[in-house]
Short mmCIF file of C-alpha atoms in Angstrom, two decimals:
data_model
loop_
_atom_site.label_atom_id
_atom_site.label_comp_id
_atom_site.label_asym_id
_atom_site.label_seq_id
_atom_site.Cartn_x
_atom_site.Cartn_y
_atom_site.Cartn_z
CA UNK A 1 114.44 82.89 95.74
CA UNK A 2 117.84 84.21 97.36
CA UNK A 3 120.14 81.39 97.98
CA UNK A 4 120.40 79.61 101.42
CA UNK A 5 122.56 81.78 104.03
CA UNK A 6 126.37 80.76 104.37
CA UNK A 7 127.22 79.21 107.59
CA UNK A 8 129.32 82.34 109.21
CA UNK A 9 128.68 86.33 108.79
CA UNK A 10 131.85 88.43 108.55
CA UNK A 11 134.10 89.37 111.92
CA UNK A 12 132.44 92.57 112.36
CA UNK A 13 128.45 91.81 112.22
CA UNK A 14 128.80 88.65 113.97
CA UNK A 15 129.08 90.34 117.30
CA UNK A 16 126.24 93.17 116.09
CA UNK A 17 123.58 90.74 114.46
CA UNK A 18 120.89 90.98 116.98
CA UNK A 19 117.24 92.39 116.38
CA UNK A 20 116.73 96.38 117.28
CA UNK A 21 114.89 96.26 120.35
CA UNK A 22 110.84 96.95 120.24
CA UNK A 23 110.78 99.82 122.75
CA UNK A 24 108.07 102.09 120.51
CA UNK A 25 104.38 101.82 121.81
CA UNK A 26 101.50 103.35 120.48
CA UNK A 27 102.16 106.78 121.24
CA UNK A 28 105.05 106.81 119.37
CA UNK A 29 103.81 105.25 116.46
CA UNK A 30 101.12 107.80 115.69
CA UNK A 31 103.84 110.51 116.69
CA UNK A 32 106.05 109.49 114.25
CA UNK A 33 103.42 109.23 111.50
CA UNK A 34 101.79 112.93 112.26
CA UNK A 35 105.55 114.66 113.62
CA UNK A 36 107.34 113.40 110.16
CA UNK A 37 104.18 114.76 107.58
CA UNK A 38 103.35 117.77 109.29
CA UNK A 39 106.19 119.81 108.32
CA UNK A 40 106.10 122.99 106.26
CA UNK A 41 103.62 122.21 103.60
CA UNK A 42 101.02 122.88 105.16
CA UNK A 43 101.99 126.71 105.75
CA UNK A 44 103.81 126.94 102.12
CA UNK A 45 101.06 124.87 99.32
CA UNK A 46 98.18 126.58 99.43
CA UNK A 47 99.60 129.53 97.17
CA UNK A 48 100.81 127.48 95.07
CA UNK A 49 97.23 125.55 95.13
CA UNK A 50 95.11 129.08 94.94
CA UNK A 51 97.05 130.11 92.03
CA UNK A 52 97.12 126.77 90.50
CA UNK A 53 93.10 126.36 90.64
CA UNK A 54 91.88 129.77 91.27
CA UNK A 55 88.98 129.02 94.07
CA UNK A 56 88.51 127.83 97.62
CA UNK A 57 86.48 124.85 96.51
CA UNK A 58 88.55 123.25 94.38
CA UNK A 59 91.40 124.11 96.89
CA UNK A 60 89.50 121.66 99.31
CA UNK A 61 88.36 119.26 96.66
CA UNK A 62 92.09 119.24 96.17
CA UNK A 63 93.16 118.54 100.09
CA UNK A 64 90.29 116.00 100.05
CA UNK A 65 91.57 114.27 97.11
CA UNK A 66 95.22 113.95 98.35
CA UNK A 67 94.40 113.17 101.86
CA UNK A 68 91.80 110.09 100.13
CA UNK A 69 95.35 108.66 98.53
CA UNK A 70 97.54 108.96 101.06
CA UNK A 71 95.16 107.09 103.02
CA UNK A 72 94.78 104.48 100.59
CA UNK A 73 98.55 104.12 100.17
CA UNK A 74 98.52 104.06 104.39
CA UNK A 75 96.08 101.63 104.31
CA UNK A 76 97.88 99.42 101.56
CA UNK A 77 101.23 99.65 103.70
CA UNK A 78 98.95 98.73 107.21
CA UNK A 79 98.82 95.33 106.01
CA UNK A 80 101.83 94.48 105.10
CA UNK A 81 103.68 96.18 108.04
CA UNK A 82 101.64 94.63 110.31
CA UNK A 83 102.20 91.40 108.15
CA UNK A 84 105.79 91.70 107.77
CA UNK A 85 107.05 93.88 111.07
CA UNK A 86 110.57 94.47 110.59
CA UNK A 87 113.42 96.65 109.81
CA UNK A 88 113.47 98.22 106.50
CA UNK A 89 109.94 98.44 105.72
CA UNK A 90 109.48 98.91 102.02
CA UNK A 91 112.17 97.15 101.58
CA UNK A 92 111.52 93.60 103.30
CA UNK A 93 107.80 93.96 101.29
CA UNK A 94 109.59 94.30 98.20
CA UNK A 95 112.34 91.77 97.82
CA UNK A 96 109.85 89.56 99.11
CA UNK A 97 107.95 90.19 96.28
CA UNK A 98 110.37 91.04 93.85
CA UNK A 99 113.81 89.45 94.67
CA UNK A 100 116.99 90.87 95.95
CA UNK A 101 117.58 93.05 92.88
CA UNK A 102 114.66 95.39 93.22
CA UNK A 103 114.72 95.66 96.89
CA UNK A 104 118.86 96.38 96.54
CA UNK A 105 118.05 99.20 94.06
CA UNK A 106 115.28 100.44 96.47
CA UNK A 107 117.97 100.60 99.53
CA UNK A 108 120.63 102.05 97.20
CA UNK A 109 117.80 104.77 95.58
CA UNK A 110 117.25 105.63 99.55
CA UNK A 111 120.61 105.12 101.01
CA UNK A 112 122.16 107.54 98.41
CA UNK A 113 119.36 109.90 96.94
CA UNK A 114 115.68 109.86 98.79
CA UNK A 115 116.97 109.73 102.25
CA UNK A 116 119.49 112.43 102.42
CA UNK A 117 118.12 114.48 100.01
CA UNK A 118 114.59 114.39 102.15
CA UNK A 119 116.82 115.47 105.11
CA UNK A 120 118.75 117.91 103.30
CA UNK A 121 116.17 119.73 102.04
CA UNK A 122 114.16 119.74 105.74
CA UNK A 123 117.35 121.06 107.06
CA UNK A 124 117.65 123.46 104.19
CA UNK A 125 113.73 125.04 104.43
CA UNK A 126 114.57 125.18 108.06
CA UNK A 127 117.11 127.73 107.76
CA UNK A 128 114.95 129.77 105.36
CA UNK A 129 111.98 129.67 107.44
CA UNK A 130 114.20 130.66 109.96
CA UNK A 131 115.65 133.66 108.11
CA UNK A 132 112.41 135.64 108.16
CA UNK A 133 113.66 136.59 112.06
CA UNK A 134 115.94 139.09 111.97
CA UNK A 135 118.31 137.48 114.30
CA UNK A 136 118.97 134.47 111.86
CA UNK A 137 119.49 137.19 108.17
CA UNK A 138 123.23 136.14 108.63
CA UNK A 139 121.92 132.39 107.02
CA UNK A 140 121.40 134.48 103.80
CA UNK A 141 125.25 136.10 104.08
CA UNK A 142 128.56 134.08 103.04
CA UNK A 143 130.69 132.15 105.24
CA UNK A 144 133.46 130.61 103.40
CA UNK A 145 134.56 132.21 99.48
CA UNK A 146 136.32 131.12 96.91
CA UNK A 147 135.47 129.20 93.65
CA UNK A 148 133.04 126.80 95.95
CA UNK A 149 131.22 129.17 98.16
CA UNK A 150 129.71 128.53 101.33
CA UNK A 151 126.28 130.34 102.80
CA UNK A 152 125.84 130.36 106.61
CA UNK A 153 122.94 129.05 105.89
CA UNK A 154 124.11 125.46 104.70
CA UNK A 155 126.48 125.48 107.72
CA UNK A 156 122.93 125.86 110.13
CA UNK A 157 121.52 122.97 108.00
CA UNK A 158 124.32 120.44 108.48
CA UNK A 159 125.01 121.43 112.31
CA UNK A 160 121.13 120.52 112.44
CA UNK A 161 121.63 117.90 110.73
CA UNK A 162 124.19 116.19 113.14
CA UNK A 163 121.90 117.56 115.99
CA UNK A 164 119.09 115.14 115.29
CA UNK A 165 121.29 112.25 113.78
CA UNK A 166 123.31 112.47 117.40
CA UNK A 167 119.80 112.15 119.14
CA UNK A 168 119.10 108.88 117.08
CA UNK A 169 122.13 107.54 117.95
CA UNK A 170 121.79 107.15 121.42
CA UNK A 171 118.44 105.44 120.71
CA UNK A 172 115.10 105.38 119.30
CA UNK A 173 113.35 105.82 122.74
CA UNK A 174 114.75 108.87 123.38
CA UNK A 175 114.25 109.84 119.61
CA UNK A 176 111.06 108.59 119.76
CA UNK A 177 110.41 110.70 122.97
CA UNK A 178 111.18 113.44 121.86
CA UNK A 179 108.82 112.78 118.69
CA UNK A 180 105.71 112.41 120.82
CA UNK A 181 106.57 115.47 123.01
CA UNK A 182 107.07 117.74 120.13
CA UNK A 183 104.43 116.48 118.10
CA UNK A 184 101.84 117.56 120.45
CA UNK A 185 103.46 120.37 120.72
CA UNK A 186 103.07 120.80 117.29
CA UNK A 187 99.82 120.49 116.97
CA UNK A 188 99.02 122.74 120.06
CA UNK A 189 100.77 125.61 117.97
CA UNK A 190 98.93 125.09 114.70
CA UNK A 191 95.43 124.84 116.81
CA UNK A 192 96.75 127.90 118.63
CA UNK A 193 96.98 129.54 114.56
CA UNK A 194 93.86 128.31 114.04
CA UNK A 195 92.60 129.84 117.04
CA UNK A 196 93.72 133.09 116.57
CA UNK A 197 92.44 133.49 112.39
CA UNK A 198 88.98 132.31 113.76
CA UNK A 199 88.55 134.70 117.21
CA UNK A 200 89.34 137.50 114.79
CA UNK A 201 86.97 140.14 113.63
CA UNK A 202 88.83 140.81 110.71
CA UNK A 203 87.95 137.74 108.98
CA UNK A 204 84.83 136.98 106.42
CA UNK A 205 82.96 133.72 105.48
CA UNK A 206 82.69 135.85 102.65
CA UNK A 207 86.53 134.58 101.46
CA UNK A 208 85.39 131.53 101.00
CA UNK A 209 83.47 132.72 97.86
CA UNK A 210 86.20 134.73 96.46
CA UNK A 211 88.08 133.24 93.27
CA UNK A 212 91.16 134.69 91.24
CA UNK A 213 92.22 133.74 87.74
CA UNK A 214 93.74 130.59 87.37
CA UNK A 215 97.12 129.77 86.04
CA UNK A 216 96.92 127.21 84.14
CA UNK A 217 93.25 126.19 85.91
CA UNK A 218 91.70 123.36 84.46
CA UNK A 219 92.74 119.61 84.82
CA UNK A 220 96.20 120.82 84.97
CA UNK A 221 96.00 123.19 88.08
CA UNK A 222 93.99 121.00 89.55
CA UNK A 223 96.93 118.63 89.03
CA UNK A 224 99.64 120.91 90.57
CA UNK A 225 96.88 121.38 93.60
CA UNK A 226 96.65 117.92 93.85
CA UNK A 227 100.51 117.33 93.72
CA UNK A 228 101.16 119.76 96.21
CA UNK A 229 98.70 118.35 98.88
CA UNK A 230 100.30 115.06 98.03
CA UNK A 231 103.95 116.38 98.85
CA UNK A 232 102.04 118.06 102.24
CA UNK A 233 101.01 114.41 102.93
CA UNK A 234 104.29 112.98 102.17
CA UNK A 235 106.10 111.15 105.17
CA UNK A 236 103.72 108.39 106.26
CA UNK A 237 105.33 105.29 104.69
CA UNK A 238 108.30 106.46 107.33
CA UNK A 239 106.85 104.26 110.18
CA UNK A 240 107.09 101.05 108.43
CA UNK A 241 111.17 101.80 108.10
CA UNK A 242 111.12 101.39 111.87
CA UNK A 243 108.48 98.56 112.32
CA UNK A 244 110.67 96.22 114.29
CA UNK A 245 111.13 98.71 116.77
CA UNK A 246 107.54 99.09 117.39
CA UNK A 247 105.62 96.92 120.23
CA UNK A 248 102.55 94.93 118.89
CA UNK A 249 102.96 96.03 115.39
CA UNK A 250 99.95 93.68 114.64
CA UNK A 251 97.70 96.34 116.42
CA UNK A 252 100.18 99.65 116.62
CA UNK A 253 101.03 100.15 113.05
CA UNK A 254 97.02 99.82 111.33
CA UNK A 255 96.53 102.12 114.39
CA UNK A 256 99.30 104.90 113.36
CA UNK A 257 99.37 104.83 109.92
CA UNK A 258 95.67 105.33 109.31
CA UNK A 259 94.79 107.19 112.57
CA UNK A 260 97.68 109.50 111.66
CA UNK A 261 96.32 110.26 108.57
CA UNK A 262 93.21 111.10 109.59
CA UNK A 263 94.47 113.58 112.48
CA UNK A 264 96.87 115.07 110.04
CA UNK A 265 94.19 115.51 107.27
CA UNK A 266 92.04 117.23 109.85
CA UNK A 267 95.16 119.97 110.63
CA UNK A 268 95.21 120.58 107.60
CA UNK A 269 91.67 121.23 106.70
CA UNK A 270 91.64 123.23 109.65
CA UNK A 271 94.63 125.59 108.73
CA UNK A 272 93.53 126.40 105.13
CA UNK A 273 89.97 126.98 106.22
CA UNK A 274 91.81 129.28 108.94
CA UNK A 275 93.84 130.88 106.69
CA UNK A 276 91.26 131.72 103.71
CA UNK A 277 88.78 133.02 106.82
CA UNK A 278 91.71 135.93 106.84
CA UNK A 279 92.30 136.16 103.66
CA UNK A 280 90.73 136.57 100.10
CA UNK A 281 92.11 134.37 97.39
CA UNK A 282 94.06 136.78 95.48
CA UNK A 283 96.32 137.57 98.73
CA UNK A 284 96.64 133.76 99.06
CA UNK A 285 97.27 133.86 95.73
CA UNK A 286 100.26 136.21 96.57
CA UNK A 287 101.63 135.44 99.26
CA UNK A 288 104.66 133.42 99.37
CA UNK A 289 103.63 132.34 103.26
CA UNK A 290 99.98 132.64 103.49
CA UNK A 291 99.82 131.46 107.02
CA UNK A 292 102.32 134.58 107.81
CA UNK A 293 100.65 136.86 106.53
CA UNK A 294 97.12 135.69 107.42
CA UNK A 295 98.56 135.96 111.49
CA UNK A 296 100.14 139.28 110.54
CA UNK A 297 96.65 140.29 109.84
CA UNK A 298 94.89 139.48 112.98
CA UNK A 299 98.09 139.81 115.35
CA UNK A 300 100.57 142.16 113.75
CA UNK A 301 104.20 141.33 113.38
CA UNK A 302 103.56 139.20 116.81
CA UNK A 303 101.40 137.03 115.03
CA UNK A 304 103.45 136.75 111.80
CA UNK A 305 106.71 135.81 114.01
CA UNK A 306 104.20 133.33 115.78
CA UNK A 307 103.76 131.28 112.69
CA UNK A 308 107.27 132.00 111.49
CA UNK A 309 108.44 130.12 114.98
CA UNK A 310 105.55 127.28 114.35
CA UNK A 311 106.89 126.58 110.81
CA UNK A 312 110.36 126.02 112.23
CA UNK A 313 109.06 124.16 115.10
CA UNK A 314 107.40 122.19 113.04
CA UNK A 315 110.21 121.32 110.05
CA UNK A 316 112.73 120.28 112.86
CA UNK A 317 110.42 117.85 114.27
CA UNK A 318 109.55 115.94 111.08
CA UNK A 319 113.18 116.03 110.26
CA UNK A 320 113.75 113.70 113.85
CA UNK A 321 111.38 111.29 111.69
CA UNK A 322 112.89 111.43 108.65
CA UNK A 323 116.78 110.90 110.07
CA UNK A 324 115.26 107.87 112.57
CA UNK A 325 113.21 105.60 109.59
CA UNK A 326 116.14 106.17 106.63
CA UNK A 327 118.85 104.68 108.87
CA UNK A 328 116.83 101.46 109.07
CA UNK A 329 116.96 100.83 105.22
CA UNK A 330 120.43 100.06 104.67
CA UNK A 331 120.80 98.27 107.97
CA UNK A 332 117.89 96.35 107.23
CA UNK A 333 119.86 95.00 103.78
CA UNK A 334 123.11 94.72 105.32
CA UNK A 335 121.57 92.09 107.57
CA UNK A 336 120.75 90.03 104.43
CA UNK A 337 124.08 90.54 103.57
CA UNK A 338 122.89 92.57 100.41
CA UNK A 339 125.34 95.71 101.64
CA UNK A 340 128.12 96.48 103.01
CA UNK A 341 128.36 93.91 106.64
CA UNK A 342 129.12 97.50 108.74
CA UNK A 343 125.83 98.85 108.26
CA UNK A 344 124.26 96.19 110.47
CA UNK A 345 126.18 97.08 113.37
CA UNK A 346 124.37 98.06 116.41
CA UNK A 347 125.43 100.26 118.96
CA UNK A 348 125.98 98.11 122.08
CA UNK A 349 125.38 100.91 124.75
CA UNK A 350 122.25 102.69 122.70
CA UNK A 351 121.02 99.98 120.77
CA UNK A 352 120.84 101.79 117.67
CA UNK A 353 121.88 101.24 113.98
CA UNK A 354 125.09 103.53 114.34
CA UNK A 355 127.37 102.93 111.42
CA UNK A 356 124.09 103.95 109.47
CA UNK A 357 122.87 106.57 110.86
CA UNK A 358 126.56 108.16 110.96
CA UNK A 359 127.23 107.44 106.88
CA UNK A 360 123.48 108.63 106.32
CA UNK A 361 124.47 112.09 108.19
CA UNK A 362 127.79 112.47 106.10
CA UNK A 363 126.05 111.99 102.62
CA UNK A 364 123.36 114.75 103.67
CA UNK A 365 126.21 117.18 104.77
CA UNK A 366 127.63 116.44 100.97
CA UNK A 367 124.55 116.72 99.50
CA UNK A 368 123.73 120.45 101.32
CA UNK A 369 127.58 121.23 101.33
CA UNK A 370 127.75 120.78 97.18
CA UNK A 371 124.15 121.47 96.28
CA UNK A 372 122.46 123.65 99.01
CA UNK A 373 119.23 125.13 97.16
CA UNK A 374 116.17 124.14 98.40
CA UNK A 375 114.48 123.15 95.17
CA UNK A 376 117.17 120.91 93.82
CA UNK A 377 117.30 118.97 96.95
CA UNK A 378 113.58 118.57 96.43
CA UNK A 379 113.16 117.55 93.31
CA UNK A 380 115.99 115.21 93.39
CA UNK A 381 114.49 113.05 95.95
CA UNK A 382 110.43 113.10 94.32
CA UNK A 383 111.46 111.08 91.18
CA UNK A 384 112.27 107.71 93.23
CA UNK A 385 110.15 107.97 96.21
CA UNK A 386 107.23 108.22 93.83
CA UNK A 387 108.82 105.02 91.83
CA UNK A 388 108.81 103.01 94.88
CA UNK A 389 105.41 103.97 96.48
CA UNK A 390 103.95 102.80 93.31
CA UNK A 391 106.19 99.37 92.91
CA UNK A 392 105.85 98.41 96.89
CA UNK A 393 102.06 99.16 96.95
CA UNK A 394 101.27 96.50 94.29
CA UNK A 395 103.48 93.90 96.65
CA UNK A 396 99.61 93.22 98.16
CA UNK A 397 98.22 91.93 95.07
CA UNK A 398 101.22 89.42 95.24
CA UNK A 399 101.21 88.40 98.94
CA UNK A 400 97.60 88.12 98.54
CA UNK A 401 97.99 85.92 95.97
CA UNK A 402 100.78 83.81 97.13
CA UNK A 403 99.68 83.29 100.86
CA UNK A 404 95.62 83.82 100.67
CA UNK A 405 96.40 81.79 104.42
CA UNK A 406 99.08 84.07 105.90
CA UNK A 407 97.33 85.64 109.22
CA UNK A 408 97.05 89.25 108.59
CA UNK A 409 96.28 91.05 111.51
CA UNK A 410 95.16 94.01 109.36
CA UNK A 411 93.39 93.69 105.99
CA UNK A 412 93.20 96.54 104.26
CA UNK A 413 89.50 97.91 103.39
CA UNK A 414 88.19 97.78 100.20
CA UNK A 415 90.85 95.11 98.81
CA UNK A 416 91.00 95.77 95.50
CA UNK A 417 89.95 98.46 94.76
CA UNK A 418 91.91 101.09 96.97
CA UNK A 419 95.77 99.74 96.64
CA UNK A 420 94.54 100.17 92.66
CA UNK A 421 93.85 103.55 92.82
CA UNK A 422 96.52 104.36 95.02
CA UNK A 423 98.99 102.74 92.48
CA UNK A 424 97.43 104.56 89.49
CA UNK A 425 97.58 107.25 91.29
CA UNK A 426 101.12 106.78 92.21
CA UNK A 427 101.91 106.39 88.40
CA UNK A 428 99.99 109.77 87.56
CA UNK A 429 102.36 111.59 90.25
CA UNK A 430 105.31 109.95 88.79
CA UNK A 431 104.44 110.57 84.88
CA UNK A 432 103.89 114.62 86.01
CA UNK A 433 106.84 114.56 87.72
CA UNK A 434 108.84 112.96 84.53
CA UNK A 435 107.09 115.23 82.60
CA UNK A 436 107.46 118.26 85.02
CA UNK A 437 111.49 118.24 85.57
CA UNK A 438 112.64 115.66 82.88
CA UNK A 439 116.22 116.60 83.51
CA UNK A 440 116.12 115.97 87.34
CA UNK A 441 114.24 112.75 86.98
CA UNK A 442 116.83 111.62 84.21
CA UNK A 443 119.24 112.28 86.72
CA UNK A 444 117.45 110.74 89.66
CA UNK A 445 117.43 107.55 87.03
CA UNK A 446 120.55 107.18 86.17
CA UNK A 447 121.22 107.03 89.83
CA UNK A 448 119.06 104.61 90.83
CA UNK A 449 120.67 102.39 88.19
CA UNK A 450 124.28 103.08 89.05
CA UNK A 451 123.50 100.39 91.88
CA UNK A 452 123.20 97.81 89.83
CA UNK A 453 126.50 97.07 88.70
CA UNK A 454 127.05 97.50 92.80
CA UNK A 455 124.05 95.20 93.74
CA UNK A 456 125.77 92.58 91.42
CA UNK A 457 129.53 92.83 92.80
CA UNK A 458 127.72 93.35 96.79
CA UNK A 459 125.81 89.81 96.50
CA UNK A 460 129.19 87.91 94.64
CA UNK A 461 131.19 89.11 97.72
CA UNK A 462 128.82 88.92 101.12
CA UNK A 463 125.92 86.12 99.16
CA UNK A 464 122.56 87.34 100.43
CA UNK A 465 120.96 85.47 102.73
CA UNK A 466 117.77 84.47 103.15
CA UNK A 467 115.56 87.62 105.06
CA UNK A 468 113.02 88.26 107.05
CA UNK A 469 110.35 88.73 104.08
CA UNK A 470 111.60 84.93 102.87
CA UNK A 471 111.18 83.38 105.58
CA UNK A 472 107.35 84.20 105.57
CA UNK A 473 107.32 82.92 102.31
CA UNK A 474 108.98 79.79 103.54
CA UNK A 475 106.88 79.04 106.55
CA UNK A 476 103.91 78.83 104.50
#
């Protein structure tokens, strides 16, 4: 148990030490859980699935699968956001659970990898979705030489960047807002894809049948297809960061986390079986954008420049979800007083976490300024989310355990079986992705640990107080 909370805060949080205001309903709950997954995935993965498995079946048995987890991980997370509604998310659940240690090295593993490496690589597929118009080839072209070039295109991603970070700083309603709007929006255009592959004469049920060789096939593709729907899915846990913005999180987060799932899932399904109605499985198989080329197909280069535009649509609007729920981490543990006091301070005119959300922007402009390659942004940030999804899911077999009496306004179905699977499963992710890029997850390791020796000097300086998940323990 942290020890009892010292009788003043510093200078500079005392005057900013008030609660984030709950001004997100329902709508943009479920907007923030479908705008923030639906991002490019679902137009890049299934080549990587076809040619991973080799047939439309085990394509969907594949989606299925994946979409079955998340929801079980969505479910998991329903009851204890709607438990514990505040701030921070994953990590109020797990120093509750765990202590002040393991929720410090969660917020550091966020603050300084996950978080802006998740928004630098949005930013970064962004501008090479964007490329494929002609006006936008100067991304792929040089901007600044020397021994530390600079491509036009990491200049797009950071002004982007700052774009949506500026929108979240003068306030989640208007963030939020915008989320709803341009989630529907979203999902108009991808129906509107859908719409077209279907109406067309060109396409065959007779796809559906078609198979090409698998590489590797077996349990491993199947694997890699199942990994890749699971990265399509990735994004949901993002509501719970901002759970003490939302209004009756008791009812609105169950609500968005599991209804979101189920709309996104459906998308999905609906795209794929879209796309292989167009197109045979070797062209899947061979296509680096199926969904372009299945348009290009039944519309031309109109059609092709149609998806083009939806893909980029849709990648800036998860990227409003992803910059809104990381700022919340570190202001969430700066209000224990487990990081630096600043990072609690709340804009007084717009109400939002504004010291974080500006040092969250600068560390993604490092990250795409000395990295900039899609992939390594990527795989830098799967290593630790996949960690932490696994360690804050089992956080339910503890609360249930340590407060069987603690009202739970949503209890998550089929208690204890589904947070198990969804934990094993978790650890099966995170063992492939070990396996799969041992260097990078070294890397993303060692990085996570470098904030220990920081966790240990933060709490000797600032002594953490006792937070929000505490408390719960104490009133019981």
């Amino acid at each position: 148990m942290s020890q009892p909370a010292p009788t003043s805060l510093p200078s500079n949080a005392e005057a900013t030490n008030h609660d984030l205001p709950r001004v997100l309903g329902g709508s943009h709950a479920i907007a923030i859980v479908v705008g923030t997954i639906i991002g490019s995935g679902i137009f890049l993965v299934p080549t990587e699935m076809m040619v991973a498995v080799g047939s439309s079946g085990l394509v969907y048995l594949a989606w299925v699968v994946g979409g079955l987890l998340s929801l079980f991980g969505a479910m998991t997370y329903a009851e204890l956001g709607a438990m514990m509604p505040y701030a921070g998310g994953e990590y109020v659940y797990l120093r509750g659970a765990y202590g002040d240690r393991t929720a410090f090295l969660y917020m550091w593993t966020w603050f300084a990898v996950a978080k802006p490496a998740s928004i630098a690589s949005v930013t970064s597929g962004l501008a090479r979705t964007l490329g494929i118009f002609a006006a936008f080839h100067f991304l792929e072209t040089q901007a600044i030489g020397g021994p530390l070039p600079v491509m036009w295109a990491q200049i797009f991603a950071v002004a982007v960047t700052w774009l949506i970070t500026g929108l979240n700083y003068l306030g989640i309603k208007k963030a939020g807002d915008f989320q709803v709007v341009f989630t529907v929006l979203k999902a108009v255009l991808i129906l509107v894809v859908v719409g077209f592959c279907f109406n067309s004469a060109l396409g065959s049920w007779g796809n559906f049948a078609t198979s090409v060789r698998p590489t590797p096939g077996g349990l491993s593709g199947f694997m890699i297809a199942l990994i890749a729907t699971l990265w399509a899915y990735d994004g949901w846990n993002d509501l719970t960061m901002v759970a003490g913005e939302v209004k009756r999180p008791g009812k609105n987060l169950p609500f968005a986390l599991i209804g979101g799932l189920f709309v996104v899932g459906a998308l999905f399904m609906a795209t794929n079986a879209a796309i292989q109605y167009i197109l045979p499985a070797a062209q899947i198989a061979a296509s680096p954008r199926p969904a372009v080329e299945a348009l290009r197909h039944v519309a031309g280069p109109a059609g092709a420049a149609l998806v083009a535009g939806g893909m980029a649509f849709s990648i800036f609007v998860t990227l409003n979800g992803t910059v809104m729920s990381g700022a919340r981490i570190p202001f969430a543990a700066a209000r224990d007083r487990l990081f630096f006091p600043r990072f609690a301070e709340i804009s007084p005119r717009f109400q939002s976490p504004a010291y974080s959300l500006v040092v969250q922007g600068l560390l993604s402009t490092v990250l795409l300024l000395a990295l900039g390659r899609f992939q390594q942004l990527f795989e830098l940030a799967v290593f630790a989310e996949w960690l932490f999804y696994m360690l804050t899911a089992t956080t339910v077999f503890i609360y249930r355990r340590k407060l069987p009496l603690m009202t739970r306004p949503y209890r998550v179905w089929g208690y204890p079986v589904l947070p198990a699977v969804f934990v094993l499963s978790a650890a099966v992710v995170l063992y492939a992705s070990f396996v799969g890029n041992l260097i990078g997850s070294l890397e993303g390791s060692l990085l996570i640990l470098l904030g220990w020796p920081l966790y240990e000097w933060v709490k000797h300086k600032y002594g953490a107080s006792v937070g929000q998940s505490q408390k719960v323990f104490e009133s019981e």
